[in-house]
Short mmCIF file of C-alpha atoms and ligand atoms in Angstrom, two decimals:
data_model
loop_
_atom_site.label_atom_id
_atom_site.label_comp_id
_atom_site.label_asym_id
_atom_site.label_seq_id
_atom_site.Cartn_x
_atom_site.Cartn_y
_atom_site.Cartn_z
CA UNK A 1 121.73 115.75 125.31
CA UNK A 2 122.38 114.66 128.90
CA UNK A 3 122.71 110.85 129.35
CA UNK A 4 121.15 108.77 131.88
CA UNK A 5 122.26 105.37 133.25
CA UNK A 6 119.68 102.39 133.25
CA UNK A 7 120.48 99.79 135.85
CA UNK A 8 119.02 96.43 135.88
CA UNK A 9 118.30 94.59 139.13
CA UNK A 10 119.36 92.39 140.59
CA UNK A 11 122.30 91.94 138.03
CA UNK A 12 123.54 95.55 138.44
CA UNK A 13 124.30 95.57 134.59
CA UNK A 14 124.00 99.12 133.41
CA UNK A 15 124.17 101.25 130.17
CA UNK A 16 123.70 104.97 129.52
CA UNK A 17 121.11 106.26 127.04
CA UNK A 18 120.13 109.68 126.14
CA UNK A 19 117.46 111.74 127.91
CA UNK A 20 113.92 110.92 126.54
CA UNK A 21 114.80 107.42 125.45
CA UNK A 22 111.71 105.18 125.83
CA UNK A 23 112.28 102.82 128.68
CA UNK A 24 111.09 99.61 126.55
CA UNK A 25 113.55 100.48 123.84
CA UNK A 26 116.39 100.97 126.39
CA UNK A 27 115.78 97.63 127.70
CA UNK A 28 115.66 96.06 124.38
CA UNK A 29 118.96 97.50 123.57
CA UNK A 30 120.23 95.64 126.71
CA UNK A 31 118.91 92.59 125.41
CA UNK A 32 115.67 92.58 127.84
CA UNK A 33 112.55 92.07 125.72
CA UNK A 34 109.39 93.51 127.31
CA UNK A 35 106.44 92.51 125.71
CA UNK A 36 104.47 95.22 123.96
CA UNK A 37 101.34 93.53 122.50
CA UNK A 38 99.55 96.75 121.56
CA UNK A 39 102.73 98.07 119.88
CA UNK A 40 103.47 100.80 122.45
CA UNK A 41 100.28 102.68 122.18
CA UNK A 42 99.89 102.48 125.97
CA UNK A 43 96.41 100.73 125.66
CA UNK A 44 96.98 97.21 126.78
CA UNK A 45 98.86 97.64 130.03
CA UNK A 46 101.01 94.58 129.31
CA UNK A 47 104.35 96.24 129.40
CA UNK A 48 104.52 97.37 132.98
CA UNK A 49 107.81 97.15 134.89
CA UNK A 50 108.75 98.29 138.33
CA UNK A 51 111.14 101.17 138.18
CA UNK A 52 112.84 103.45 140.75
CA UNK A 53 112.35 107.34 140.17
CA UNK A 54 114.03 108.37 137.03
CA UNK A 55 111.63 107.92 134.32
CA UNK A 56 109.03 110.50 133.02
CA UNK A 57 106.41 108.88 135.28
CA UNK A 58 106.24 108.18 139.01
CA UNK A 59 108.30 105.65 140.66
CA UNK A 60 106.70 102.13 141.08
CA UNK A 61 105.23 100.34 138.14
CA UNK A 62 105.26 102.19 134.93
CA UNK A 63 104.22 101.34 131.18
CA UNK A 64 107.55 101.01 129.85
CA UNK A 65 106.21 101.77 126.34
CA UNK A 66 105.32 105.23 127.70
CA UNK A 67 107.98 106.11 130.20
CA UNK A 68 110.80 107.99 129.07
CA UNK A 69 114.29 108.42 130.65
CA UNK A 70 114.59 111.65 132.58
CA UNK A 71 117.32 110.64 135.25
CA UNK A 72 119.16 107.65 136.27
CA UNK A 73 116.94 104.68 136.74
CA UNK A 74 116.86 101.06 138.13
CA UNK A 75 114.48 98.28 136.75
CA UNK A 76 113.71 95.34 138.83
CA UNK A 77 113.70 92.36 136.44
CA UNK A 78 112.75 89.67 138.69
CA UNK A 79 109.25 91.12 138.68
CA UNK A 80 108.78 91.41 134.83
CA UNK A 81 105.27 90.17 134.08
CA UNK A 82 105.00 87.02 131.80
CA UNK A 83 102.06 87.68 129.38
CA UNK A 84 101.01 85.25 126.95
CA UNK A 85 98.00 83.43 128.38
CA UNK A 86 98.48 80.04 126.49
CA UNK A 87 99.03 76.82 128.11
CA UNK A 88 102.28 74.84 127.44
CA UNK A 89 102.62 71.10 126.54
CA UNK A 90 103.87 68.56 129.08
CA UNK A 91 107.41 67.60 127.76
CA UNK A 92 107.88 64.04 126.72
CA UNK A 93 111.17 62.61 127.92
CA UNK A 94 111.59 60.47 124.88
CA UNK A 95 110.75 62.87 122.10
CA UNK A 96 113.15 64.77 119.83
CA UNK A 97 112.44 68.60 119.79
CA UNK A 98 113.09 71.50 117.47
CA UNK A 99 111.73 75.07 117.47
CA UNK A 100 110.09 76.71 114.43
CA UNK A 101 110.03 80.57 114.17
CA UNK A 102 108.04 82.64 111.86
CA UNK A 103 109.82 86.17 111.70
CA UNK A 104 107.11 88.45 110.49
CA UNK A 105 107.64 92.33 109.74
CA UNK A 106 105.30 93.05 112.61
CA UNK A 107 104.79 89.65 114.38
CA UNK A 108 107.08 86.85 115.23
CA UNK A 109 105.74 83.44 116.19
CA UNK A 110 107.58 80.73 118.00
CA UNK A 111 106.31 76.97 118.08
CA UNK A 112 107.70 73.85 119.69
CA UNK A 113 107.92 70.95 117.31
CA UNK A 114 108.16 67.20 118.47
CA UNK A 115 109.75 65.55 115.75
CA UNK A 116 109.39 62.02 117.27
CA UNK A 117 105.44 62.32 116.93
CA UNK A 118 105.15 65.00 114.09
CA UNK A 119 103.22 67.45 116.17
CA UNK A 120 103.75 71.11 117.31
CA UNK A 121 102.45 73.79 119.64
CA UNK A 122 102.34 77.54 119.65
CA UNK A 123 104.66 78.87 122.33
CA UNK A 124 104.69 82.63 121.85
CA UNK A 125 103.78 85.42 119.71
CA UNK A 126 105.26 88.98 120.21
CA UNK A 127 106.02 92.18 117.94
CA UNK A 128 109.14 92.17 116.14
CA UNK A 129 111.32 94.61 118.19
CA UNK A 130 112.57 96.13 114.96
CA UNK A 131 109.30 98.01 114.74
CA UNK A 132 111.05 101.23 116.16
CA UNK A 133 112.82 101.43 113.01
CA UNK A 134 109.88 101.40 110.68
CA UNK A 135 106.52 99.48 110.24
CA UNK A 136 107.57 97.83 106.78
CA UNK A 137 110.53 96.18 105.09
CA UNK A 138 111.52 99.46 102.99
CA UNK A 139 112.05 101.62 106.21
CA UNK A 140 114.00 98.73 107.92
CA UNK A 141 116.30 98.51 104.72
CA UNK A 142 116.64 102.17 104.77
CA UNK A 143 117.45 102.34 108.49
CA UNK A 144 120.10 99.55 108.11
CA UNK A 145 122.19 101.97 105.81
CA UNK A 146 123.61 102.72 109.32
CA UNK A 147 125.65 99.67 110.23
CA UNK A 148 125.27 100.31 113.81
CA UNK A 149 121.53 100.17 113.48
CA UNK A 150 121.69 97.13 111.33
CA UNK A 151 123.64 95.28 113.95
CA UNK A 152 121.32 96.44 116.50
CA UNK A 153 118.21 95.12 114.53
CA UNK A 154 119.91 91.79 114.20
CA UNK A 155 120.88 91.67 117.80
CA UNK A 156 117.27 92.68 118.95
CA UNK A 157 115.34 90.19 116.80
CA UNK A 158 117.94 87.40 117.91
CA UNK A 159 117.39 88.33 121.54
CA UNK A 160 113.67 88.34 121.27
CA UNK A 161 113.40 85.04 119.70
CA UNK A 162 116.06 83.24 122.10
CA UNK A 163 114.58 84.89 125.14
CA UNK A 164 111.21 83.82 124.00
CA UNK A 165 112.33 80.30 123.76
CA UNK A 166 114.27 80.24 126.99
CA UNK A 167 111.15 81.74 128.80
CA UNK A 168 108.78 78.94 127.36
CA UNK A 169 111.36 76.26 128.11
CA UNK A 170 111.67 77.51 131.76
CA UNK A 171 107.86 77.37 132.09
CA UNK A 172 107.79 73.97 130.61
CA UNK A 173 110.55 72.69 132.87
CA UNK A 174 112.63 71.56 130.09
CA UNK A 175 116.21 72.05 129.33
CA UNK A 176 116.66 74.25 126.19
CA UNK A 177 119.85 71.72 125.50
CA UNK A 178 117.09 69.37 124.25
CA UNK A 179 116.51 71.57 121.24
CA UNK A 180 118.13 69.97 118.01
CA UNK A 181 117.44 72.63 115.49
CA UNK A 182 115.82 75.97 115.20
CA UNK A 183 114.29 76.77 111.77
CA UNK A 184 113.06 80.14 110.88
CA UNK A 185 110.96 81.45 108.06
CA UNK A 186 109.85 84.86 106.96
CA UNK A 187 110.33 87.48 104.16
CA UNK A 188 113.77 87.94 102.55
CA UNK A 189 114.39 91.28 104.51
CA UNK A 190 113.56 89.61 108.14
CA UNK A 191 115.58 86.63 107.20
CA UNK A 192 118.66 88.53 106.22
CA UNK A 193 118.51 90.67 109.11
CA UNK A 194 118.05 87.83 111.49
CA UNK A 195 121.08 85.99 109.87
CA UNK A 196 123.23 89.17 109.96
CA UNK A 197 123.42 89.58 105.99
CA UNK A 198 123.64 93.08 104.24
CA UNK A 199 119.72 94.05 103.35
CA UNK A 200 120.94 97.20 101.60
CA UNK A 201 120.92 95.71 97.96
CA UNK A 202 117.46 94.55 98.58
CA UNK A 203 116.19 97.89 98.60
CA UNK A 204 117.98 99.26 95.51
CA UNK A 205 117.04 98.55 91.93
CA UNK A 206 117.21 95.87 90.54
CA UNK A 207 116.78 94.63 94.06
CA UNK A 208 119.09 91.53 93.85
CA UNK A 209 118.87 88.76 96.60
CA UNK A 210 122.50 87.75 96.43
CA UNK A 211 121.73 84.83 98.81
CA UNK A 212 118.62 82.48 98.38
CA UNK A 213 119.63 79.47 100.20
CA UNK A 214 121.21 79.96 103.49
CA UNK A 215 124.02 78.21 105.37
CA UNK A 216 123.60 76.94 108.80
CA UNK A 217 124.26 79.21 111.61
CA UNK A 218 125.69 77.60 114.68
CA UNK A 219 124.30 78.74 118.16
CA UNK A 220 128.08 79.99 118.68
CA UNK A 221 127.69 82.38 115.82
CA UNK A 222 124.34 83.52 116.92
CA UNK A 223 125.49 84.04 120.44
CA UNK A 224 122.85 81.68 121.74
CA UNK A 225 125.17 79.29 123.91
CA UNK A 226 122.10 78.38 126.16
CA UNK A 227 120.92 75.95 123.21
CA UNK A 228 123.98 73.59 123.19
CA UNK A 229 124.67 72.27 119.87
CA UNK A 230 121.23 73.05 118.11
CA UNK A 231 121.78 74.14 114.53
CA UNK A 232 119.90 77.37 113.20
CA UNK A 233 118.58 77.01 109.71
CA UNK A 234 116.36 79.26 107.30
CA UNK A 235 114.05 78.29 104.54
CA UNK A 236 114.95 79.40 101.05
CA UNK A 237 113.90 82.43 99.46
CA UNK A 238 113.06 83.33 95.84
CA UNK A 239 113.99 87.07 95.59
CA UNK A 240 114.01 90.47 97.38
CA UNK A 241 110.29 90.49 97.35
CA UNK A 242 109.27 86.81 97.34
CA UNK A 243 110.57 85.28 100.58
CA UNK A 244 110.50 82.01 102.59
CA UNK A 245 106.99 82.75 103.56
CA UNK A 246 105.77 82.60 100.12
CA UNK A 247 108.28 79.50 99.01
CA UNK A 248 107.21 77.79 102.20
CA UNK A 249 103.58 78.32 101.51
CA UNK A 250 104.11 77.08 97.98
CA UNK A 251 105.72 73.79 99.42
CA UNK A 252 102.89 73.33 101.81
CA UNK A 253 100.21 73.80 99.36
CA UNK A 254 101.77 71.15 97.08
CA UNK A 255 102.19 68.87 99.95
CA UNK A 256 98.36 69.22 100.35
CA UNK A 257 97.65 68.36 96.81
CA UNK A 258 97.15 71.89 95.60
CA UNK A 259 99.07 71.91 92.46
CA UNK A 260 96.94 73.48 89.63
CA UNK A 261 93.89 76.05 89.63
CA UNK A 262 95.01 77.40 92.89
CA UNK A 263 95.23 81.16 94.13
CA UNK A 264 97.27 81.56 97.43
CA UNK A 265 97.50 84.79 99.51
CA UNK A 266 99.79 84.94 102.59
CA UNK A 267 98.07 88.01 104.56
CA UNK A 268 100.35 89.98 106.58
CA UNK A 269 102.17 93.42 106.36
CA UNK A 270 103.32 92.02 103.18
CA UNK A 271 100.82 90.20 101.10
CA UNK A 272 102.58 87.38 99.29
CA UNK A 273 100.61 85.74 96.53
CA UNK A 274 101.06 82.76 94.08
CA UNK A 275 98.95 81.45 91.32
CA UNK A 276 99.17 77.96 89.85
CA UNK A 277 97.51 77.98 86.61
CA UNK A 278 95.51 75.14 84.93
CA UNK A 279 98.94 73.78 83.65
CA UNK A 280 100.68 73.89 87.19
CA UNK A 281 102.73 76.95 86.18
CA UNK A 282 103.64 79.14 89.13
CA UNK A 283 103.22 82.93 89.04
CA UNK A 284 103.84 85.23 92.08
CA UNK A 285 103.96 88.59 93.35
CA UNK A 286 103.88 90.55 96.63
CA UNK A 287 102.41 93.85 97.87
CA UNK A 288 102.63 96.17 100.69
CA UNK A 289 99.34 95.77 102.89
CA UNK A 290 100.54 97.53 105.93
CA UNK A 291 100.35 96.09 109.57
CA UNK A 292 96.29 96.57 110.14
CA UNK A 293 95.74 92.89 109.77
CA UNK A 294 98.17 92.16 112.56
CA UNK A 295 96.53 94.58 114.85
CA UNK A 296 99.02 97.35 114.33
CA UNK A 297 98.02 100.91 113.38
CA UNK A 298 94.64 100.17 114.71
CA UNK A 299 93.65 102.26 117.77
CA UNK A 300 93.01 99.38 119.93
CA UNK A 301 94.90 96.64 117.97
CA UNK A 302 97.24 94.15 119.71
CA UNK A 303 98.64 90.88 119.03
CA UNK A 304 97.24 87.61 120.25
CA UNK A 305 98.34 87.95 123.76
CA UNK A 306 96.38 87.70 127.08
CA UNK A 307 93.36 89.99 127.12
CA UNK A 308 93.16 90.10 123.22
CA UNK A 309 89.85 89.72 121.59
CA UNK A 310 90.16 87.16 118.67
CA UNK A 311 86.69 86.80 117.47
CA UNK A 312 83.69 88.95 117.22
CA UNK A 313 80.24 87.85 116.33
CA UNK A 314 76.92 89.24 116.34
CA UNK A 315 73.85 87.22 117.66
CA UNK A 316 70.17 88.57 118.10
CA UNK A 317 71.24 92.03 118.21
CA UNK A 318 74.10 91.61 120.62
CA UNK A 319 77.69 91.54 119.89
CA UNK A 320 79.69 88.66 121.58
CA UNK A 321 83.60 87.92 121.82
CA UNK A 322 86.29 85.41 122.25
CA UNK A 323 89.25 86.47 124.19
CA UNK A 324 92.61 84.93 125.25
CA UNK A 325 93.10 84.57 129.01
CA UNK A 326 90.65 86.03 131.55
CA UNK A 327 89.61 89.52 132.69
CA UNK A 328 88.89 92.56 130.78
CA UNK A 329 89.43 92.77 127.28
CA UNK A 330 92.54 94.89 126.36
CA UNK A 331 92.38 95.22 122.68
CA UNK A 332 91.62 93.31 119.41
CA UNK A 333 93.58 91.18 117.04
CA UNK A 334 93.49 91.18 113.15
CA UNK A 335 90.94 88.46 112.86
CA UNK A 336 88.49 90.44 115.22
CA UNK A 337 89.22 93.46 113.28
CA UNK A 338 87.91 91.67 110.15
CA UNK A 339 84.72 90.42 112.15
CA UNK A 340 83.81 93.83 113.36
CA UNK A 341 84.43 95.68 110.06
CA UNK A 342 82.29 93.16 108.41
CA UNK A 343 79.67 93.22 110.90
CA UNK A 344 79.52 97.17 110.76
CA UNK A 345 79.11 96.57 106.88
CA UNK A 346 76.37 93.95 107.24
CA UNK A 347 74.37 96.34 109.55
CA UNK A 348 74.80 99.42 107.54
CA UNK A 349 76.80 101.18 110.21
CA UNK A 350 79.50 101.82 107.55
CA UNK A 351 78.97 102.21 103.91
CA UNK A 352 80.85 100.34 101.13
CA UNK A 353 83.02 103.40 100.78
CA UNK A 354 84.11 102.93 104.32
CA UNK A 355 82.61 105.91 105.82
CA UNK A 356 80.15 105.75 108.82
CA UNK A 357 76.51 106.14 107.76
CA UNK A 358 74.67 109.25 108.57
CA UNK A 359 72.51 109.59 111.56
CA UNK A 360 74.29 107.03 113.87
CA UNK A 361 74.06 109.47 116.83
CA UNK A 362 70.20 108.69 116.85
CA UNK A 363 70.31 105.06 115.93
CA UNK A 364 70.05 102.06 118.35
CA UNK A 365 73.02 99.88 117.57
CA UNK A 366 73.70 96.28 118.57
CA UNK A 367 74.52 96.17 122.04
CA UNK A 368 77.25 97.33 123.32
CA UNK A 369 78.16 99.35 120.33
CA UNK A 370 77.93 103.02 120.63
CA UNK A 371 78.70 105.85 118.17
CA UNK A 372 81.13 108.35 119.70
CA UNK A 373 82.81 111.50 118.43
CA UNK A 374 85.58 112.56 120.44
CA UNK A 375 87.92 115.56 119.53
CA UNK A 376 86.53 115.43 115.95
CA UNK A 377 87.41 111.67 115.61
CA UNK A 378 84.21 109.38 115.10
CA UNK A 379 84.41 105.69 116.32
CA UNK A 380 82.24 102.97 117.42
CA UNK A 381 82.90 101.93 121.13
CA UNK A 382 82.68 98.20 121.73
CA UNK A 383 83.71 97.09 125.31
CA UNK A 384 85.24 99.43 127.89
CA UNK A 385 87.38 102.12 125.97
CA UNK A 386 87.93 99.66 122.96
CA UNK A 387 86.94 101.84 119.97
CA UNK A 388 87.14 101.45 116.21
CA UNK A 389 87.70 104.76 114.47
CA UNK A 390 87.28 105.93 111.00
CA UNK A 391 90.94 105.94 110.58
CA UNK A 392 91.03 102.21 111.52
CA UNK A 393 88.48 101.32 108.96
CA UNK A 394 90.54 103.26 106.32
CA UNK A 395 93.52 101.25 107.28
CA UNK A 396 91.66 97.91 106.56
CA UNK A 397 90.60 99.45 103.28
CA UNK A 398 94.13 100.30 102.32
CA UNK A 399 95.23 96.69 103.14
CA UNK A 400 92.20 95.07 101.10
CA UNK A 401 92.79 97.40 98.29
CA UNK A 402 96.45 96.50 97.82
CA UNK A 403 95.54 92.83 98.14
CA UNK A 404 92.73 93.01 95.53
CA UNK A 405 94.87 95.17 93.07
CA UNK A 406 97.79 92.65 93.36
CA UNK A 407 95.56 89.54 92.94
CA UNK A 408 93.86 91.06 89.86
CA UNK A 409 97.14 92.03 88.35
CA UNK A 410 98.54 88.45 88.90
CA UNK A 411 95.69 86.85 87.00
CA UNK A 412 96.02 89.17 84.18
CA UNK A 413 99.95 88.83 83.71
CA UNK A 414 99.40 85.03 84.07
CA UNK A 415 96.61 85.18 81.50
CA UNK A 416 94.44 83.14 83.84
CA UNK A 417 90.67 83.87 84.07
CA UNK A 418 89.49 83.93 87.60
CA UNK A 419 86.94 81.27 86.72
CA UNK A 420 90.13 78.87 85.93
CA UNK A 421 90.83 78.87 89.66
CA UNK A 422 89.31 75.94 91.78
CA UNK A 423 90.81 76.75 95.12
CA UNK A 424 91.53 80.05 96.87
CA UNK A 425 93.90 79.32 99.85
CA UNK A 426 94.39 81.72 102.46
CA UNK A 427 97.44 81.82 104.88
CA UNK A 428 98.44 84.44 107.43
CA UNK A 429 100.28 85.23 110.48
CA UNK A 430 97.47 87.32 111.76
CA UNK A 431 95.42 84.93 113.51
CA UNK A 432 94.33 81.22 113.39
CA UNK A 433 90.66 81.58 113.59
CA UNK A 434 89.69 83.65 110.51
CA UNK A 435 85.75 83.84 109.79
CA UNK A 436 85.81 83.30 105.94
CA UNK A 437 82.36 84.60 105.50
CA UNK A 438 83.49 87.95 106.98
CA UNK A 439 86.77 88.08 105.07
CA UNK A 440 85.06 87.38 101.73
CA UNK A 441 82.42 90.23 102.62
CA UNK A 442 84.93 92.67 102.76
CA UNK A 443 86.37 91.97 99.26
CA UNK A 444 90.10 91.28 99.86
CA UNK A 445 90.44 89.24 96.78
CA UNK A 446 88.94 89.09 93.29
CA UNK A 447 85.65 87.12 92.87
CA UNK A 448 86.51 83.53 92.07
CA UNK A 449 83.18 82.19 90.65
CA UNK A 450 82.89 78.56 91.70
CA UNK A 451 86.14 78.38 93.62
CA UNK A 452 86.33 76.51 97.02
CA UNK A 453 87.86 78.96 99.74
CA UNK A 454 90.28 77.21 102.27
CA UNK A 455 91.80 78.95 105.32
CA UNK A 456 95.34 77.23 105.84
CA UNK A 457 96.50 79.20 109.05
CA UNK A 458 100.28 80.32 109.29
CA UNK A 459 101.84 78.66 106.28
CA UNK A 460 105.14 80.30 106.95
CA UNK A 461 105.26 78.90 110.31
CA UNK A 462 103.96 75.37 109.15
CA UNK A 463 106.71 75.52 106.65
CA UNK A 464 109.34 76.05 109.55
CA UNK A 465 107.61 73.17 111.36
CA UNK A 466 107.92 70.77 108.42
CA UNK A 467 111.53 71.71 107.86
CA UNK A 468 112.25 70.94 111.44
CA UNK A 469 111.26 67.21 111.06
CA UNK A 470 111.67 66.61 107.45
CA UNK A 471 115.38 67.05 106.27
CA UNK A 472 114.14 66.94 102.40
CA UNK A 473 111.68 69.80 102.90
CA UNK A 474 113.84 72.64 102.22
CA UNK A 475 115.33 71.18 99.15
CA UNK A 476 111.98 70.44 97.75
CA UNK A 477 110.80 74.09 98.62
CA UNK A 478 113.79 75.32 96.61
CA UNK A 479 112.82 72.97 93.68
CA UNK A 480 109.33 74.55 93.59
CA UNK A 481 110.96 78.03 94.12
CA UNK A 482 113.01 77.47 90.95
CA UNK A 483 109.73 77.28 88.90
CA UNK A 484 108.36 80.72 89.99
CA UNK A 485 107.71 83.42 87.34
CA UNK A 486 107.86 86.65 89.01
CA UNK A 487 105.47 89.23 88.43
CA UNK A 488 106.61 92.76 89.79
CA UNK A 489 104.07 95.20 90.73
CA UNK A 490 106.40 97.87 92.04
CA UNK A 491 106.53 99.45 88.74
CA UNK A 492 103.32 98.24 87.10
CA UNK A 493 101.50 100.87 85.09
CA UNK A 494 98.06 99.63 86.28
CA UNK A 495 98.68 99.12 89.96
CA UNK A 496 97.41 102.46 91.06
CA UNK A 497 94.50 102.40 89.05
CA UNK A 498 93.58 98.97 90.23
CA UNK A 499 94.45 100.03 93.73
CA UNK A 500 91.83 102.95 93.56
CA UNK A 501 89.16 100.72 92.01
CA UNK A 502 89.50 98.21 95.05
CA UNK A 503 89.33 100.75 97.79
CA UNK A 504 85.51 99.99 98.35
CA UNK A 505 84.37 97.17 100.50
CA UNK A 506 82.57 94.27 98.72
CA UNK A 507 83.78 91.85 95.99
CA UNK A 508 84.08 92.86 92.32
CA UNK A 509 85.38 96.15 90.89
CA UNK A 510 84.36 99.16 93.09
CA UNK A 511 81.48 98.77 95.42
CA UNK A 512 78.60 96.53 95.04
S1 FES B 1 102.80 97.99 125.02
FE1 FES B 1 102.67 99.46 126.70
S2 FES B 1 100.67 99.59 127.06
FE2 FES B 1 100.52 97.99 125.51
#
C-alpha cells in the first residue's frame, strides 16, 4: 500500500502513513489531538482542520474524522478550532493547584483543583483517543497484545490528557508549572494503559491485577516536561474489573456518610456497582453497558462539547432543550438521550419493548418531533437533522438490561433484599445533570421500595479531586477496597436470563 507524508505547519514536522489512513488518526499518532465530539460520525462538524490537497476531500477545511490520506498533505495547526464552550476560572495567584483526570473507556474528563480553597472546575471533556482500537476494555486489551499498539495507546491517552491541560492553562493565562500534582482515576485497564503497565493478564482467566496500588510517575517518565516537577498519581484499584472508579466512588460515599443500606452504580461504558448491606459489608461487581450513555453508538450522540444538547424536556406539547454554547445544536449527550427516550415512552411513541408504536406516520407528535423512515430506518427527528433511530433506542435497552441484571444478581449474591436498601446512589461520567424521574422511568435498576435516590455526579472524578488535596484519601480508599467481596458476573449462570428479563423499559421484571 503506498505511503503518504503528512506535514504539520508551521513546524514542518512530518510522518508517513499508509494510503486511506483517517486524517484525525494520523494526527493523533503525531501527538496532535483534534477533538472528535461525535466520535467520528461526521455529524458534529467540530473536527475541521485546514489541509492542503491530499486528503480524499477537496483542499481547504475538511472533517478530519472523515478525510483519508490520498496523497502527501499539509495541515495548518495554527488554525485548529478550539471547542469546549465552557468558561475557565480566573487563576488565583496565591492558590496551590492540581489537576484531576477521570480516564473513562469512552470519555476523558479533566478538572482543575484549587487545593488552597478546596474547590474545582471542569476544564475539558473529550473522547478517549484509544477508541479506534475498540469501544470496550476487552477490545483494548486484545489490541494491546501487539506491543506497538499498546505503546501507541499509552502515548495517545497521555498526549490527549497533557495537551488538554496545556490548552486550558494557556486559555487561563496560567503557567502549567504551577501544577503540583496530577491525579488520575478510571477503570483498571484505562489506568494500566495510562501508566504503561501490561494489560494482557487483565483479559485472561483468572484475570489477575498484579498491581493494585500504583507508584508515582514523574513527569519525566510520562514525557510531560512542560509540567515542571508535578507528580502523577493514580487512585488504587481492586481487581481487573473493579477499578479506581469503583474504589473512589466507595470512598466518596463513605465520606458522605453512606455506610450501610446503600446501592451505588457508576454508569458509564462499564457499570460498576457496590452494595453496602445492613451490616456495612461491601459487595461489588461490574458489567459491560456499552457507550450509549456517553453519547456513543448513537446516531447523533456526542460528548458534552459546544453544540451538545444536554437536557430535553416536554412542556405543553413542545420539546425544549438546554445546550452547551451557542448556535444550532449538533448532537445529544447521554443525559439528553435518557430524557428523550423517557419522553417517547411517556407519550406512548415507543412501547415498553422499545419498538415504535404503530401509526406514528399519522399521529401529531409533540413539536418539533417527526416520525421519519429513511432507507428502511425508522426514527424520530428532533431538531435540524438530529434523529433518534430504533437502533439508538435498542442500545439504551442493552445498557439498561445489563445494569438491571447486574444489580439484581448483586442483591441476590449478597442475600440483601431490595427493601433493605435505604439509599440508591447514582454516579456517572455521562453528564452532570441527570433527570432522575426520567432515569427511573426507564428501569435501569431494580425497584427499591422506600429508598431515597441521589445523583452524585462523576464520583470517579470527584475521588481524583479529593486525592489532589487530601494526602490520606488514597490510603483510606485502599482500606475500604480491602473490604470488598467481589461478585463475578462473567460466568454467572443466571446473567443471561436476568439480562433478557430486563430488556423491556420500566421497572421490575419485564415490562410493566
Ligand atoms: S468528529 Fe468529525 S464531525 Fe464530529
